[in-house]
Amino acid sequence: MDEREVREQKLAELREAGTNPYPPRLDTPRTHTIAEALAQFDGLAAAKTSITLTGRIVLSRDKKVIFMNIEDGTGRIQLYFRPDDFGEAFAEVRKLDRGDIIAATGFLFVTRTGERSLHAQGYQLLAKSLRGLPEKHAGLQDVELRSRKRYLDLIANRDAELPVFVARARTISALRRYLDDHGYLEVESPILQPLFGGATAKPFVTHHNALDQDMYLRIAPELYLKRLLVGGIERVYEVARNFRNEGVDKFHNPEFTMLEFYEAYADYTTMMQRTEEMTVAAAQAVLDGTTFTWQGQQIDLAPPWRRLTLHDAIAEYTGIDYDQYPDKESLSAVMREHGIPFDPHRGWGRLIDELKDAMFRSADPTLLQPIILYDYPLDLSPLAKQKPGVPGVVERFQVHLAGMQLATAFSELNDPQDQRARFEDQLRQRAQGDDEAQVLDEDYIEALEVGMPPAGGVGIGIDRLVMALTDRDHIREVILFPTLRHADPS
């Protein structure tokens, strides 16, 4: 019989003997987590206090006595079982398998080899495991399998993987705390939307049967949050799950998490400061400092961050002054000469975005440090306000960290007539083949016509920030359940 069949046979024997292998509750309630027991070890051991611990069996050594290691959500401890304490029932202890979840009651002591342990005087099977676990010494090595079966990854590679997701939770908590402390209100906007908007991206489309209309999974919460500025909520934010029907690579997952926040009577310079401060707050919460190593490179988040106009940065790192190529044809020609790949369906502004991406694909280590690129082409930024006195340029910035685009922000466009013209230009770009260009949202225009105060807004990629802070170079490593192709059933 294979291992699964042996375990199923044990399960059947337990049931035939009248034992419930999946009881609804503990016979003896848990008194301590493993971490608590270890923290209080000396006092509990000296008093021989009876305690109950719970956890999954991750290691078992069966000799005259049985030593088991169990893990709960806080740590690991060794259990010691001896025949004298169980009599004939010791044979049942021997049937416990690695992976089973148990409760053990007894007292703490130190073995002759110096290991702090629980001398078990009773136990209860809480959940019988029917599948073997990955070998503990080797871990779970297959990267795709680790992402596909995260529960196994967390069991087999606990010490390496759990801290990443603890760091993710602390990052989000720190960002929320910063915004809450600065008077922002957290809200929720629709995920299922009648019209997509707020970003240049291709949406997922579904159909609502009762309404008999197509709907879209949101690509960004931006246009709804700015409606709330119109409604008088002057500082607003959302930790939003967004969905974009795009490729999967090191920096992109079709389902991802963004923090977006908007502040009335602010502009993009205010939001630069906010972004610096809250990123530092997240680093302090996760790392207790502002310096860390990412892929072997030392990074320092201490403000002020380096600031360059987008134009000057691209000219410095690619050698192309895009102001000298004011149309799609001339810019695409010089990009071709420099061997920079681009999508021929995209307009002049989107080609500049591809130039920026090419810049960050270079091996220049200075581009791993936090950098703010500001003042973007209007053609690339249909939701940003024009920079006074600089035709064709808008007040927009992006933050790059560890070579990744971390945040994008605007002085928000609140002129409804200008916004309509921008949307109409986006529609022309869609007609020319750019299926990521934005669409015209009449309801949003109507909201702007009611009147939206001048404002600044920021979107921060949570996944990428966590990648930087935890030294991970693939987005699927910081998402518990990333999007993957269906596994081959064969």
XYZ file of C-alpha atoms in Angstrom:
490
model
C 0.000 0.000 0.000
C 1.150 3.554 -0.619
C 1.289 6.134 2.172
C -2.160 7.525 1.420
C -3.741 4.054 1.650
C -1.944 3.342 4.946
C -3.256 6.566 6.433
C -6.787 5.919 5.192
C -6.644 2.496 6.829
C -5.603 4.077 10.124
C -8.496 6.516 9.752
C -10.937 3.639 9.241
C -9.572 1.812 12.292
C -10.000 4.908 14.442
C -13.627 5.249 13.395
C -14.307 1.541 13.939
C -12.874 1.885 17.466
C -15.286 4.742 18.171
C -12.696 7.541 17.994
C -13.673 10.700 16.115
C -10.534 11.668 14.136
C -11.951 15.166 13.576
C -13.547 16.124 16.913
C -15.455 19.413 17.163
C -13.440 20.661 20.143
C -10.636 19.836 22.555
C -11.394 17.564 25.497
C -8.905 19.602 27.512
C -8.685 23.262 26.411
C -5.327 24.606 25.264
C -3.679 26.484 28.127
C -0.697 28.017 26.303
C 0.633 28.598 22.841
C 4.044 27.034 22.286
C 5.662 30.485 22.383
C 3.973 31.233 25.705
C 5.051 27.896 27.155
C 8.668 28.473 26.147
C 8.624 32.047 27.452
C 7.337 30.836 30.857
C 9.313 27.595 30.764
C 11.391 27.907 33.931
C 8.457 28.717 36.197
C 6.110 26.142 34.682
C 8.773 23.418 34.732
C 9.781 24.114 38.333
C 6.160 23.855 39.495
C 5.459 20.855 37.219
C 2.324 22.674 36.130
C 0.050 20.623 33.897
C -0.430 22.415 30.569
C -2.040 21.588 27.230
C -0.396 22.451 23.928
C -1.663 21.943 20.388
C 0.052 21.666 17.033
C 0.904 19.705 13.933
C 3.374 16.805 14.163
C 6.331 17.765 11.969
C 8.820 15.174 13.174
C 8.522 11.814 14.970
C 11.223 9.470 16.263
C 9.961 6.125 17.546
C 12.328 4.172 19.807
C 11.532 2.711 23.217
C 10.001 6.092 23.836
C 8.599 8.456 21.220
C 9.860 11.967 20.603
C 7.692 14.243 18.475
C 8.096 17.829 17.378
C 4.900 19.814 16.998
C 4.366 23.315 15.609
C 1.553 25.762 16.211
C 1.219 29.273 14.859
C 3.836 30.592 17.291
C 6.657 28.061 17.440
C 7.885 24.504 17.863
C 8.432 22.211 20.841
C 9.391 18.592 21.447
C 6.937 16.105 23.009
C 8.097 13.109 25.012
C 5.894 10.001 25.188
C 6.865 6.947 27.247
C 5.030 3.590 27.493
C 4.628 3.744 31.293
C 2.335 6.765 30.972
C -0.012 5.169 28.436
C 0.014 1.397 28.937
C -1.735 -0.412 26.097
C -2.762 2.930 24.598
C 0.893 3.524 23.686
C 0.263 1.442 20.569
C -2.185 4.138 19.445
C 0.454 6.833 19.972
C 2.665 4.898 17.565
C -0.050 5.193 14.903
C 0.149 8.982 14.884
C 1.602 10.271 11.626
C 3.666 13.251 10.656
C 1.125 15.897 9.678
C -1.503 14.920 12.253
C -2.764 17.750 14.463
C -2.927 16.847 18.146
C -3.342 18.247 21.645
C -0.912 17.041 24.310
C -1.248 17.493 28.067
C 1.664 17.135 30.481
C 4.462 19.020 32.225
C 7.558 20.798 30.950
C 11.068 19.488 31.544
C 14.557 19.483 30.023
C 15.851 16.262 28.437
C 19.315 14.862 29.036
C 20.416 16.438 25.765
C 19.275 19.839 27.027
C 16.124 20.222 24.926
C 13.106 21.895 26.457
C 10.204 19.481 26.054
C 6.704 18.546 27.176
C 6.419 15.219 28.997
C 3.073 14.072 27.591
C 0.684 12.289 29.933
C -2.302 12.464 27.629
C -3.126 13.426 24.059
C -6.045 13.908 21.695
C -6.053 13.541 17.923
C -7.666 16.690 16.498
C -7.255 16.141 12.747
C -5.916 13.088 10.931
C -3.651 13.962 7.999
C -4.225 11.789 4.930
C -1.358 13.214 2.884
C 2.317 13.160 3.755
C 4.173 16.418 4.233
C 7.237 17.511 2.269
C 10.462 16.367 3.882
C 11.399 18.929 6.502
C 15.151 18.905 5.897
C 14.751 19.540 2.154
C 11.750 21.861 2.322
C 9.466 22.396 -0.651
C 11.764 23.416 -3.496
C 9.491 23.623 -6.563
C 8.718 27.337 -6.915
C 5.450 26.872 -8.799
C 4.253 24.170 -6.410
C 5.045 26.442 -3.473
C 2.844 29.180 -4.977
C 0.098 26.767 -5.998
C -0.055 24.963 -2.650
C 0.805 27.741 -0.229
C -0.390 25.678 2.728
C 2.417 23.178 2.084
C 4.899 25.995 1.556
C 4.030 27.497 4.938
C 4.437 24.112 6.625
C 7.662 23.075 4.890
C 9.370 26.464 4.625
C 7.801 28.148 7.612
C 10.868 29.999 8.882
C 11.544 31.523 5.458
C 8.005 32.143 4.199
C 5.864 33.134 7.183
C 7.921 36.297 7.926
C 7.142 37.581 4.418
C 3.409 37.543 5.056
C 3.805 38.901 8.567
C 5.767 41.755 6.971
C 2.975 42.262 4.448
C 0.383 42.570 7.210
C 2.571 45.001 9.151
C 3.161 47.073 6.014
C -0.562 47.505 5.379
C -1.213 48.254 9.062
C 1.524 50.910 9.096
C 0.174 52.605 5.960
C -3.340 52.597 7.384
C -2.095 53.956 10.699
C -0.284 56.815 8.965
C -3.366 57.821 6.995
C -5.697 57.443 9.971
C -3.370 59.628 12.044
C -3.441 62.295 9.322
C -7.217 62.557 9.184
C -8.003 60.270 6.248
C -11.196 58.195 6.158
C -11.007 54.596 4.936
C -13.832 53.655 2.543
C -14.832 50.886 0.160
C -15.671 51.448 -3.489
C -17.235 49.015 -5.981
C -15.183 46.130 -7.312
C -17.848 45.217 -9.859
C -18.323 48.314 -12.002
C -20.528 49.253 -14.962
C -17.563 51.060 -16.540
C -13.842 50.659 -15.901
C -11.545 53.624 -15.379
C -8.848 55.252 -13.302
C -5.896 53.621 -15.087
C -4.600 52.607 -18.486
C -5.234 48.873 -18.419
C -7.317 46.147 -20.015
C -10.193 45.023 -17.757
C -11.766 41.669 -16.993
C -15.322 41.529 -18.343
C -18.221 39.582 -16.880
C -22.002 39.610 -17.296
C -24.661 40.381 -14.711
C -27.621 38.149 -15.475
C -30.340 39.991 -13.539
C -29.405 43.374 -15.023
C -28.550 41.790 -18.389
C -25.472 43.948 -18.818
C -21.734 43.529 -18.997
C -19.768 44.540 -15.912
C -16.062 45.029 -15.253
C -13.769 44.136 -12.384
C -12.207 47.385 -11.300
C -8.779 48.312 -12.569
C -8.515 51.133 -10.001
C -10.756 52.797 -7.380
C -9.639 56.290 -8.399
C -12.743 57.704 -10.054
C -14.992 56.578 -7.188
C -12.694 58.000 -4.520
C -12.607 61.345 -6.309
C -16.403 61.326 -6.418
C -16.139 61.306 -2.616
C -13.976 64.441 -2.752
C -16.852 66.028 -4.662
C -19.174 64.841 -1.892
C -17.138 66.619 0.766
C -14.931 63.833 2.208
C -11.706 65.806 2.027
C -9.239 63.029 2.895
C -10.083 59.525 1.756
C -8.313 56.224 1.125
C -8.892 52.602 0.203
C -6.776 49.451 0.345
C -8.134 48.034 -2.890
C -7.949 44.721 -4.697
C -7.589 45.579 -8.380
C -7.860 43.345 -11.439
C -6.125 43.928 -14.771
C -6.277 41.545 -17.688
C -2.569 41.647 -18.356
C 0.401 39.321 -18.506
C 2.022 37.623 -15.540
C 5.677 38.403 -14.848
C 8.005 39.303 -11.982
C 6.195 42.563 -11.275
C 2.625 41.870 -12.436
C -0.171 39.655 -11.165
C -3.675 40.047 -12.664
C -5.085 40.447 -9.124
C -3.108 42.820 -6.914
C -3.413 45.243 -4.006
C -3.168 49.028 -4.233
C -3.426 51.736 -1.632
C -5.019 54.853 -3.098
C -5.486 58.063 -1.125
C -6.710 61.551 -2.022
C -6.443 64.862 -0.210
C -8.422 67.998 -1.025
C -6.539 71.298 -1.217
C -3.240 69.479 -1.752
C -1.113 69.034 -4.868
C 1.527 66.611 -6.096
C 4.267 68.221 -3.985
C 2.223 67.517 -0.841
C 1.756 63.940 -1.966
C 5.488 63.491 -2.539
C 6.034 64.245 1.131
C 3.186 61.968 2.204
C 4.572 59.094 0.115
C 8.055 59.478 1.565
C 6.765 59.621 5.130
C 4.400 56.673 4.904
C 6.937 54.448 3.118
C 9.421 55.173 5.897
C 6.678 54.367 8.437
C 6.137 50.987 6.757
C 9.867 50.242 6.766
C 10.101 51.145 10.450
C 7.215 48.776 11.228
C 8.759 45.894 9.277
C 12.505 46.459 9.618
C 12.828 48.859 12.546
C 14.883 51.146 10.318
C 15.177 52.747 6.887
C 18.007 50.697 5.392
C 17.758 47.185 4.000
C 19.301 44.888 1.417
C 17.456 43.992 -1.764
C 19.054 41.390 -4.047
C 22.484 42.201 -2.640
C 22.143 45.987 -2.946
C 21.958 48.295 0.070
C 18.932 50.608 -0.089
C 18.244 53.617 2.116
C 14.728 55.056 2.384
C 15.710 58.028 4.543
C 14.228 61.227 3.045
C 14.708 63.297 1.038
C 14.620 60.991 -1.955
C 16.299 61.893 -5.214
C 14.008 63.863 -7.522
C 14.339 64.218 -11.305
C 11.972 65.295 -14.027
C 10.945 62.386 -16.227
C 12.489 64.177 -19.199
C 15.894 64.596 -17.546
C 15.938 61.033 -16.198
C 15.212 59.471 -19.592
C 17.770 61.717 -21.276
C 20.394 60.793 -18.644
C 19.869 57.038 -18.681
C 18.864 56.327 -22.315
C 20.461 59.190 -24.201
C 17.132 60.121 -25.827
C 15.735 63.642 -25.449
C 12.102 62.963 -26.255
C 11.345 66.671 -26.683
C 13.349 66.417 -29.914
C 10.914 63.786 -31.218
C 7.455 65.372 -30.802
C 5.395 62.754 -32.628
C 4.897 59.006 -32.537
C 6.713 58.342 -35.810
C 9.956 60.161 -34.979
C 10.078 58.857 -31.402
C 9.472 55.260 -32.470
C 12.217 55.609 -35.092
C 14.850 56.738 -32.564
C 13.756 54.016 -30.131
C 14.252 51.489 -32.893
C 17.737 52.884 -33.526
C 18.583 52.422 -29.846
C 17.224 48.862 -29.801
C 14.452 49.711 -27.355
C 11.358 47.503 -27.877
C 7.942 49.153 -28.112
C 4.327 48.490 -29.070
C 3.632 50.192 -32.430
C -0.053 50.622 -31.541
C 0.730 52.977 -28.679
C 0.679 56.748 -28.893
C 3.548 59.169 -28.294
C 2.965 59.388 -24.544
C 2.848 55.628 -24.059
C 6.131 55.321 -26.002
C 7.713 57.623 -23.413
C 6.449 55.248 -20.734
C 8.235 52.425 -22.547
C 11.403 54.530 -22.618
C 11.104 54.896 -18.849
C 10.693 51.127 -18.476
C 13.806 50.575 -20.606
C 15.697 52.918 -18.302
C 14.868 50.774 -15.272
C 15.826 47.587 -17.075
C 19.409 48.846 -17.104
C 21.855 47.527 -14.535
C 22.561 50.969 -13.041
C 22.529 50.470 -9.242
C 21.610 54.101 -8.594
C 18.143 53.327 -9.977
C 17.538 50.853 -7.149
C 17.468 53.690 -4.602
C 14.114 55.474 -4.099
C 13.664 58.068 -6.820
C 10.805 60.428 -7.636
C 10.289 61.138 -11.335
C 7.981 64.090 -11.911
C 6.370 66.205 -14.639
C 4.972 63.821 -17.235
C 3.644 64.303 -20.771
C -0.039 65.208 -20.880
C -0.603 62.490 -23.464
C 0.415 59.903 -20.866
C -1.681 61.289 -18.012
C -5.370 61.828 -18.792
C -6.334 62.395 -15.134
C -3.599 64.841 -14.066
C -3.676 68.645 -13.994
C -1.513 70.598 -16.441
C 1.600 72.278 -15.075
C 1.103 76.061 -15.254
C 3.240 77.674 -17.936
C 4.559 74.388 -19.348
C 2.429 73.275 -22.321
C 1.970 69.542 -22.751
C 3.231 68.680 -19.239
C 1.175 67.630 -16.240
C 1.819 67.599 -12.495
C 2.422 63.899 -12.026
C 5.103 61.879 -10.296
C 6.064 58.257 -9.952
C 8.182 56.629 -7.261
C 10.550 53.842 -8.212
C 12.149 51.631 -5.583
C 14.401 48.594 -6.114
C 13.931 49.134 -9.838
C 10.146 48.764 -9.536
C 7.433 51.353 -10.055
C 6.062 51.714 -6.544
C 3.673 54.659 -6.733
C 2.057 57.086 -9.134
C 0.449 60.399 -8.204
C -1.130 63.540 -9.629
C -2.311 66.970 -8.926
C -5.809 65.801 -9.808
C -7.565 67.234 -12.848
C -10.813 68.883 -11.709
C -11.744 70.835 -14.866
C -14.705 68.881 -16.339
C -14.287 70.292 -19.848
C -10.584 69.501 -19.940
C -11.318 66.038 -18.527
C -13.887 65.356 -21.255
C -11.391 66.355 -23.933
C -8.756 64.047 -22.397
C -11.191 61.123 -22.327
C -12.136 61.769 -25.947
C -8.460 61.674 -26.907
C -8.157 58.339 -25.076
C -11.084 57.029 -27.117
C -9.243 57.993 -30.297
C -6.208 56.040 -29.072
C -8.431 53.007 -28.413
C -9.777 53.277 -31.935
C -6.183 53.211 -33.194
C -5.529 49.893 -31.448
C -4.463 50.749 -27.886
C -6.813 48.486 -25.903
C -5.455 49.803 -22.590
C -6.469 53.423 -23.234
C -9.179 54.818 -20.969
C -12.864 55.236 -21.745
C -15.217 58.165 -21.257
C -17.089 58.065 -17.934
C -20.069 60.432 -18.233
C -21.072 60.048 -14.584
C -17.590 61.018 -13.445
C -17.671 64.086 -15.712
C -21.031 64.991 -14.169
C -19.486 64.737 -10.700
C -16.686 67.100 -11.747
C -19.315 69.516 -13.065
C -20.771 69.668 -9.552
C -17.305 70.783 -8.453
C -14.278 68.967 -7.071
C -11.742 70.893 -4.978
C -8.111 70.953 -6.090
C -6.534 67.795 -4.755
C -3.574 65.468 -4.789
C -3.860 61.707 -5.133
C -1.500 58.730 -4.863
C -1.633 55.030 -5.681
C 0.948 52.745 -4.028
C 1.519 49.132 -5.059
C 1.401 47.142 -1.831
C 2.803 43.965 -3.389
C 5.859 45.720 -4.772
C 6.540 47.576 -1.532
C 6.492 44.251 0.304
C 8.802 42.767 -2.351
C 11.326 45.512 -1.627
C 11.076 45.274 2.162
C 11.378 41.451 2.211
C 14.092 41.073 -0.454
C 11.876 39.197 -2.924
C 12.256 39.550 -6.689
C 8.965 38.008 -7.860
C 5.493 39.256 -7.021
C 4.100 35.764 -6.519
C 6.415 35.369 -3.522
C 4.529 38.059 -1.598
C 0.971 37.066 -2.606
C -0.422 34.135 -0.665
C -2.433 32.824 -3.616
C -1.053 34.258 -6.896
C -2.734 33.731 -10.240
C -1.418 30.594 -11.970
C -2.339 28.537 -14.990
C -4.548 25.527 -14.186
C -2.431 22.583 -13.135
C -2.240 19.716 -15.629
C -4.499 17.014 -14.083
C -2.276 14.328 -15.574
